[in-house]
């Protein structure tokens, strides 16, 4: 029976509306509990706290440079602070292990992907499995290695450097034992007969600093972190490890041109996430990173330093990693190098 009193009718309407509202809220909660929220809605809600980018090397290297270049724009896109943390140690494996085991859903890593691909065949024991515990998010950039020497070294090309290395003691600064630059140096020596002693460092920046100071004579390192010192005449370039000459240094021949036949190497900077990170979050982060690194200003800035923007999505990056792991395994086997 409908109440004849107007006030009672209004109270009834309020009760009815309130019941509907409560029922709707309960239904929405039930749908959410059953996973009924659309993936896009979940992706948009992430991240709800600051995102952390681990760089598993010391400051000043190629990965660190790129991480700090993209972090302000990524923070703006995600509407959350983006914090870059350097976690060096064990040729990058300490930071990689920390990333692999992160369970907060807010930790990723920016590293030299090739260096990470070397670890499974180089180390007798690893606390994590790079292929299973980490997922590719986005490849960002590539820069060739540069073979450089202290300006006092009386060699201006690879042939002269090889001959000098056979007559004089020559220390080769290694950015990290078993790193891509280390194995690249081994390959050059294998192809040309060069002889040098490898001096290990905990990161590229200190290796560069000591070579500039003359404490080591030879260095192989990523162009992004090394070119500024060549331009300042603090280091002398012998060659680059690219298949073709670099536009920034058109008069500098490649190492392959100078006798290291078929030789090519470089650093591939990319972002990886723990395998536990939801696909929707990885896909969103990948899209934002690729958009940012392709922006004209950042692309031009990196190009002026010798890095090429080279992007890959998650699936392509995982395939690249697996290919790199197999190819570097052959180099490690040939070198005979093994680390604990």
Tab-separated table of C-alpha atoms in Angstrom:
chain	number	residue	atom	x	y	z
A	1	UNK	CA	0.000	0.000	0.000
A	2	UNK	CA	1.356	3.458	-0.931
A	3	UNK	CA	1.545	5.802	2.088
A	4	UNK	CA	-0.948	8.660	1.847
A	5	UNK	CA	1.281	10.942	3.907
A	6	UNK	CA	3.709	12.882	1.559
A	7	UNK	CA	6.494	12.814	4.180
A	8	UNK	CA	6.146	9.058	4.493
A	9	UNK	CA	6.358	8.722	0.718
A	10	UNK	CA	9.599	10.756	0.712
A	11	UNK	CA	11.034	8.608	3.510
A	12	UNK	CA	10.107	5.494	1.550
A	13	UNK	CA	11.795	6.895	-1.548
A	14	UNK	CA	14.947	7.635	0.429
A	15	UNK	CA	14.968	4.142	1.924
A	16	UNK	CA	14.435	2.595	-1.500
A	17	UNK	CA	17.211	4.674	-3.105
A	18	UNK	CA	19.530	3.933	-0.212
A	19	UNK	CA	18.898	0.219	-0.548
A	20	UNK	CA	19.604	0.375	-4.278
A	21	UNK	CA	22.807	2.302	-3.624
A	22	UNK	CA	23.953	-0.225	-1.060
A	23	UNK	CA	23.078	-3.123	-3.355
A	24	UNK	CA	25.018	-1.487	-6.201
A	25	UNK	CA	28.035	-0.997	-3.980
A	26	UNK	CA	27.911	-4.615	-2.816
A	27	UNK	CA	27.555	-5.826	-6.381
A	28	UNK	CA	30.512	-3.699	-7.498
A	29	UNK	CA	32.613	-5.060	-4.667
A	30	UNK	CA	31.665	-8.621	-5.596
A	31	UNK	CA	32.615	-8.030	-9.227
A	32	UNK	CA	35.947	-6.556	-8.176
A	33	UNK	CA	36.619	-9.513	-5.886
A	34	UNK	CA	35.957	-11.882	-8.765
A	35	UNK	CA	38.364	-10.024	-11.013
A	36	UNK	CA	35.610	-8.398	-13.026
A	37	UNK	CA	37.323	-4.988	-13.252
A	38	UNK	CA	38.418	-4.255	-16.777
A	39	UNK	CA	42.193	-4.639	-17.318
A	40	UNK	CA	42.413	-1.097	-18.675
A	41	UNK	CA	40.964	0.273	-15.467
A	42	UNK	CA	43.525	-1.636	-13.427
A	43	UNK	CA	46.344	-0.452	-15.655
A	44	UNK	CA	45.262	3.153	-15.305
A	45	UNK	CA	45.234	2.776	-11.512
A	46	UNK	CA	48.881	1.640	-11.545
A	47	UNK	CA	51.218	2.888	-10.191
A	48	UNK	CA	49.691	4.328	-7.040
A	49	UNK	CA	53.109	4.901	-5.434
A	50	UNK	CA	56.564	6.012	-6.648
A	51	UNK	CA	58.202	3.818	-9.279
A	52	UNK	CA	61.803	2.733	-8.659
A	53	UNK	CA	64.319	2.224	-11.482
A	54	UNK	CA	67.344	0.232	-10.345
A	55	UNK	CA	70.553	0.857	-12.306
A	56	UNK	CA	72.851	-2.042	-11.346
A	57	UNK	CA	76.038	-0.041	-11.993
A	58	UNK	CA	77.833	2.986	-10.579
A	59	UNK	CA	76.645	6.502	-11.599
A	60	UNK	CA	77.851	8.008	-14.858
A	61	UNK	CA	77.598	4.991	-17.148
A	62	UNK	CA	75.361	4.578	-20.194
A	63	UNK	CA	72.455	3.006	-18.276
A	64	UNK	CA	72.610	5.670	-15.587
A	65	UNK	CA	72.637	8.474	-18.177
A	66	UNK	CA	69.533	7.124	-19.904
A	67	UNK	CA	67.694	6.382	-16.643
A	68	UNK	CA	68.133	9.966	-15.477
A	69	UNK	CA	67.170	11.321	-18.891
A	70	UNK	CA	63.834	9.487	-19.020
A	71	UNK	CA	62.815	9.644	-15.348
A	72	UNK	CA	61.334	13.197	-15.318
A	73	UNK	CA	59.151	12.499	-18.366
A	74	UNK	CA	58.131	9.081	-17.071
A	75	UNK	CA	57.162	10.638	-13.748
A	76	UNK	CA	54.956	13.127	-15.576
A	77	UNK	CA	53.305	10.354	-17.611
A	78	UNK	CA	52.646	8.080	-14.641
A	79	UNK	CA	51.671	10.901	-12.243
A	80	UNK	CA	54.057	9.460	-9.678
A	81	UNK	CA	57.670	10.162	-8.674
A	82	UNK	CA	60.242	8.012	-10.476
A	83	UNK	CA	63.315	7.300	-8.382
A	84	UNK	CA	66.622	6.157	-9.919
A	85	UNK	CA	68.760	4.043	-7.582
A	86	UNK	CA	72.294	2.828	-8.339
A	87	UNK	CA	72.867	-0.689	-6.991
A	88	UNK	CA	76.304	-1.771	-8.287
A	89	UNK	CA	77.997	-5.056	-7.563
A	90	UNK	CA	78.882	-8.413	-9.160
A	91	UNK	CA	78.892	-6.974	-12.695
A	92	UNK	CA	75.305	-5.811	-12.306
A	93	UNK	CA	73.967	-9.055	-10.860
A	94	UNK	CA	73.298	-7.672	-7.380
A	95	UNK	CA	70.896	-5.063	-8.722
A	96	UNK	CA	69.372	-7.588	-11.122
A	97	UNK	CA	68.788	-10.053	-8.289
A	98	UNK	CA	67.137	-7.348	-6.197
A	99	UNK	CA	64.878	-6.458	-9.119
A	100	UNK	CA	63.977	-10.078	-9.833
A	101	UNK	CA	62.923	-10.613	-6.226
A	102	UNK	CA	61.024	-7.334	-5.804
A	103	UNK	CA	57.393	-8.026	-4.923
A	104	UNK	CA	56.084	-4.477	-4.594
A	105	UNK	CA	55.061	-4.194	-8.257
A	106	UNK	CA	56.881	-0.863	-8.397
A	107	UNK	CA	60.486	-1.880	-9.098
A	108	UNK	CA	62.107	-2.219	-12.525
A	109	UNK	CA	65.694	-2.208	-13.771
A	110	UNK	CA	67.497	-0.326	-16.538
A	111	UNK	CA	70.664	-2.093	-17.641
A	112	UNK	CA	72.834	-3.218	-20.514
A	113	UNK	CA	70.719	-6.127	-21.704
A	114	UNK	CA	73.663	-7.856	-23.373
A	115	UNK	CA	75.644	-7.767	-20.118
A	116	UNK	CA	72.744	-9.451	-18.333
A	117	UNK	CA	72.565	-12.077	-21.091
A	118	UNK	CA	76.215	-12.948	-20.448
A	119	UNK	CA	75.692	-13.818	-16.770
A	120	UNK	CA	74.088	-17.281	-17.147
A	121	UNK	CA	77.110	-18.693	-19.013
A	122	UNK	CA	79.751	-16.701	-17.116
A	123	UNK	CA	78.771	-17.322	-13.481
A	124	UNK	CA	78.883	-20.780	-11.971
A	125	UNK	CA	76.166	-19.717	-9.532
A	126	UNK	CA	73.481	-17.070	-9.865
A	127	UNK	CA	70.910	-16.244	-7.196
A	128	UNK	CA	68.313	-15.690	-9.925
A	129	UNK	CA	67.526	-16.911	-13.439
A	130	UNK	CA	67.467	-13.923	-15.844
A	131	UNK	CA	65.329	-15.807	-18.369
A	132	UNK	CA	62.686	-16.878	-15.850
A	133	UNK	CA	62.750	-14.235	-13.124
A	134	UNK	CA	62.811	-11.113	-15.312
A	135	UNK	CA	60.582	-9.920	-18.155
A	136	UNK	CA	61.432	-7.471	-20.879
A	137	UNK	CA	59.549	-4.169	-20.734
A	138	UNK	CA	61.145	-1.981	-23.417
A	139	UNK	CA	64.420	-1.682	-25.269
A	140	UNK	CA	65.413	1.960	-25.444
A	141	UNK	CA	68.755	2.632	-27.087
A	142	UNK	CA	71.921	1.210	-28.588
A	143	UNK	CA	75.409	2.681	-28.685
A	144	UNK	CA	78.532	1.019	-30.071
A	145	UNK	CA	81.586	0.421	-27.949
A	146	UNK	CA	84.551	2.713	-28.435
A	147	UNK	CA	88.114	1.480	-28.154
A	148	UNK	CA	90.052	4.388	-26.651
A	149	UNK	CA	93.478	4.972	-25.142
A	150	UNK	CA	95.158	7.531	-22.930
A	151	UNK	CA	96.442	10.427	-25.130
A	152	UNK	CA	100.043	9.568	-24.255
A	153	UNK	CA	99.798	6.134	-25.885
A	154	UNK	CA	101.783	6.376	-29.161
A	155	UNK	CA	99.216	4.604	-31.320
A	156	UNK	CA	96.644	6.178	-33.632
A	157	UNK	CA	94.987	3.119	-35.103
A	158	UNK	CA	94.338	-0.519	-34.250
A	159	UNK	CA	97.374	-1.898	-36.073
A	160	UNK	CA	99.725	0.422	-34.184
A	161	UNK	CA	98.008	-0.389	-30.880
A	162	UNK	CA	98.314	-4.138	-31.460
A	163	UNK	CA	102.030	-3.838	-32.278
A	164	UNK	CA	102.622	-1.629	-29.240
A	165	UNK	CA	100.800	-4.071	-26.972
A	166	UNK	CA	103.245	-6.803	-27.985
A	167	UNK	CA	106.237	-4.685	-26.985
A	168	UNK	CA	105.029	-2.777	-23.921
A	169	UNK	CA	102.943	-3.641	-20.858
A	170	UNK	CA	99.438	-2.411	-21.461
A	171	UNK	CA	96.577	-2.326	-18.935
A	172	UNK	CA	93.047	-2.650	-20.289
A	173	UNK	CA	90.401	-1.086	-17.988
A	174	UNK	CA	87.452	-3.473	-17.632
A	175	UNK	CA	84.173	-1.813	-16.649
A	176	UNK	CA	83.212	-5.049	-14.880
A	177	UNK	CA	84.535	-8.599	-15.068
A	178	UNK	CA	82.565	-10.527	-17.651
A	179	UNK	CA	80.803	-7.417	-18.944
A	180	UNK	CA	80.108	-6.875	-22.636
A	181	UNK	CA	83.042	-4.402	-22.951
A	182	UNK	CA	85.337	-6.936	-21.264
A	183	UNK	CA	84.382	-9.713	-23.680
A	184	UNK	CA	84.509	-7.262	-26.582
A	185	UNK	CA	88.111	-6.488	-25.608
A	186	UNK	CA	88.822	-10.211	-25.504
A	187	UNK	CA	87.342	-10.623	-28.990
A	188	UNK	CA	89.476	-7.804	-30.407
A	189	UNK	CA	92.594	-9.362	-28.874
A	190	UNK	CA	91.621	-12.764	-30.245
A	191	UNK	CA	91.085	-11.394	-33.757
A	192	UNK	CA	94.215	-9.225	-33.895
A	193	UNK	CA	96.769	-10.783	-31.555
A	194	UNK	CA	96.758	-7.818	-29.169
A	195	UNK	CA	98.134	-8.461	-25.676
A	196	UNK	CA	96.933	-6.572	-22.647
A	197	UNK	CA	96.207	-7.196	-18.993
A	198	UNK	CA	92.607	-6.768	-17.855
A	199	UNK	CA	92.148	-4.527	-14.811
A	200	UNK	CA	88.639	-4.921	-13.306
A	201	UNK	CA	86.478	-2.050	-12.050
A	202	UNK	CA	83.029	-1.859	-10.476
A	203	UNK	CA	81.616	0.330	-13.224
A	204	UNK	CA	82.324	2.243	-16.393
A	205	UNK	CA	82.703	5.671	-14.806
A	206	UNK	CA	85.692	4.680	-12.640
A	207	UNK	CA	87.282	2.794	-15.533
A	208	UNK	CA	86.992	5.947	-17.661
A	209	UNK	CA	88.369	8.138	-14.862
A	210	UNK	CA	91.437	5.953	-14.364
A	211	UNK	CA	92.150	5.761	-18.090
A	212	UNK	CA	91.941	9.557	-18.322
A	213	UNK	CA	94.389	9.714	-15.409
A	214	UNK	CA	96.768	7.318	-17.186
A	215	UNK	CA	96.515	4.585	-14.547
A	216	UNK	CA	95.258	2.291	-17.326
A	217	UNK	CA	96.094	2.730	-20.980
A	218	UNK	CA	93.262	1.071	-22.932
A	219	UNK	CA	89.484	1.062	-22.484
A	220	UNK	CA	86.481	-0.394	-24.276
A	221	UNK	CA	83.253	1.310	-23.231
A	222	UNK	CA	79.865	2.445	-24.508
A	223	UNK	CA	79.993	5.485	-26.769
A	224	UNK	CA	77.298	7.325	-24.818
A	225	UNK	CA	79.483	7.498	-21.704
A	226	UNK	CA	82.833	7.840	-23.501
A	227	UNK	CA	82.382	10.245	-26.414
A	228	UNK	CA	82.377	13.441	-24.287
A	229	UNK	CA	85.916	12.657	-23.090
A	230	UNK	CA	87.092	12.007	-26.640
A	231	UNK	CA	85.607	15.343	-27.691
A	232	UNK	CA	87.475	17.008	-24.813
A	233	UNK	CA	90.745	15.323	-25.917
A	234	UNK	CA	90.997	13.519	-22.603
A	235	UNK	CA	90.897	10.173	-24.417
A	236	UNK	CA	92.058	9.203	-27.903
A	237	UNK	CA	89.764	7.052	-30.014
A	238	UNK	CA	91.206	4.085	-31.898
A	239	UNK	CA	87.987	2.781	-33.435
A	240	UNK	CA	84.307	2.042	-32.956
A	241	UNK	CA	82.688	-1.379	-32.790
A	242	UNK	CA	79.905	-0.758	-35.296
A	243	UNK	CA	79.416	-2.337	-38.717
A	244	UNK	CA	79.452	1.129	-40.296
A	245	UNK	CA	81.127	4.384	-39.316
A	246	UNK	CA	79.409	6.621	-36.784
A	247	UNK	CA	78.068	9.918	-38.234
A	248	UNK	CA	79.474	11.858	-35.272
A	249	UNK	CA	82.969	10.525	-36.058
A	250	UNK	CA	83.033	10.069	-39.842
A	251	UNK	CA	86.837	9.982	-39.989
A	252	UNK	CA	87.177	7.249	-37.355
A	253	UNK	CA	87.233	3.796	-38.969
A	254	UNK	CA	85.423	0.859	-37.444
A	255	UNK	CA	87.469	-1.845	-35.746
A	256	UNK	CA	86.307	-4.270	-38.428
A	257	UNK	CA	87.821	-1.992	-41.087
A	258	UNK	CA	91.122	-2.084	-39.197
A	259	UNK	CA	91.619	-5.814	-39.040
A	260	UNK	CA	89.082	-7.104	-36.484
A	261	UNK	CA	87.121	-8.710	-39.294
A	262	UNK	CA	83.408	-9.058	-38.664
A	263	UNK	CA	83.679	-7.528	-35.205
A	264	UNK	CA	80.689	-5.591	-33.884
A	265	UNK	CA	79.538	-4.962	-30.322
A	266	UNK	CA	77.793	-2.361	-28.215
A	267	UNK	CA	75.537	-1.613	-25.294
A	268	UNK	CA	71.793	-2.184	-25.479
A	269	UNK	CA	69.962	-0.234	-22.800
A	270	UNK	CA	66.590	-1.636	-21.830
A	271	UNK	CA	64.173	-1.945	-18.943
A	272	UNK	CA	63.227	-5.240	-17.331
A	273	UNK	CA	60.700	-6.044	-14.623
A	274	UNK	CA	60.191	-8.894	-12.154
A	275	UNK	CA	58.349	-11.821	-13.721
A	276	UNK	CA	55.615	-11.277	-11.126
A	277	UNK	CA	54.624	-7.869	-12.515
A	278	UNK	CA	51.171	-8.032	-14.179
A	279	UNK	CA	51.163	-7.925	-17.975
A	280	UNK	CA	48.809	-4.933	-18.028
A	281	UNK	CA	51.312	-2.889	-16.019
A	282	UNK	CA	54.241	-4.010	-18.169
A	283	UNK	CA	52.335	-3.084	-21.332
A	284	UNK	CA	51.436	0.362	-20.023
A	285	UNK	CA	54.981	1.059	-18.864
A	286	UNK	CA	56.386	-0.171	-22.169
A	287	UNK	CA	54.099	2.123	-24.173
A	288	UNK	CA	55.055	5.166	-22.078
A	289	UNK	CA	58.790	4.413	-22.260
A	290	UNK	CA	58.776	3.948	-26.034
A	291	UNK	CA	56.799	7.156	-26.505
A	292	UNK	CA	59.239	9.059	-24.275
A	293	UNK	CA	62.469	7.736	-25.804
A	294	UNK	CA	61.142	8.458	-29.309
A	295	UNK	CA	60.353	12.087	-28.478
A	296	UNK	CA	62.284	14.392	-30.848
A	297	UNK	CA	64.127	16.279	-28.106
A	298	UNK	CA	65.363	13.186	-26.286
A	299	UNK	CA	66.210	11.373	-29.519
A	300	UNK	CA	68.313	14.350	-30.670
A	301	UNK	CA	69.981	14.648	-27.282
A	302	UNK	CA	71.026	11.008	-27.241
A	303	UNK	CA	72.132	11.108	-30.880
A	304	UNK	CA	74.446	14.008	-30.090
A	305	UNK	CA	76.133	11.735	-27.536
A	306	UNK	CA	76.445	8.724	-29.820
A	307	UNK	CA	73.389	6.686	-28.812
A	308	UNK	CA	70.721	5.544	-31.244
A	309	UNK	CA	67.118	5.217	-30.140
A	310	UNK	CA	66.247	1.593	-30.819
A	311	UNK	CA	62.959	0.407	-29.383
A	312	UNK	CA	61.451	-3.026	-28.788
A	313	UNK	CA	58.302	-4.069	-26.968
A	314	UNK	CA	58.170	-6.814	-24.299
A	315	UNK	CA	57.913	-9.873	-26.588
A	316	UNK	CA	60.574	-8.668	-29.022
A	317	UNK	CA	62.895	-7.754	-26.160
A	318	UNK	CA	62.548	-11.209	-24.574
A	319	UNK	CA	63.399	-12.812	-27.933
A	320	UNK	CA	66.415	-10.506	-28.276
A	321	UNK	CA	67.620	-11.453	-24.790
A	322	UNK	CA	67.445	-15.169	-25.545
A	323	UNK	CA	69.377	-14.674	-28.789
A	324	UNK	CA	72.046	-12.613	-27.018
A	325	UNK	CA	72.374	-15.219	-24.278
A	326	UNK	CA	73.172	-17.919	-26.840
A	327	UNK	CA	75.627	-15.810	-28.855
A	328	UNK	CA	77.535	-14.573	-25.783
A	329	UNK	CA	77.700	-18.114	-24.399
A	330	UNK	CA	79.956	-19.011	-27.348
A	331	UNK	CA	82.245	-16.037	-26.601
A	332	UNK	CA	82.436	-16.950	-22.902
A	333	UNK	CA	83.255	-20.552	-23.768
A	334	UNK	CA	86.066	-19.415	-26.053
A	335	UNK	CA	87.464	-17.060	-23.419
A	336	UNK	CA	87.529	-19.766	-20.757
A	337	UNK	CA	86.337	-17.173	-18.231
A	338	UNK	CA	84.262	-18.352	-15.271
A	339	UNK	CA	83.235	-16.412	-12.176
A	340	UNK	CA	81.660	-17.495	-8.870
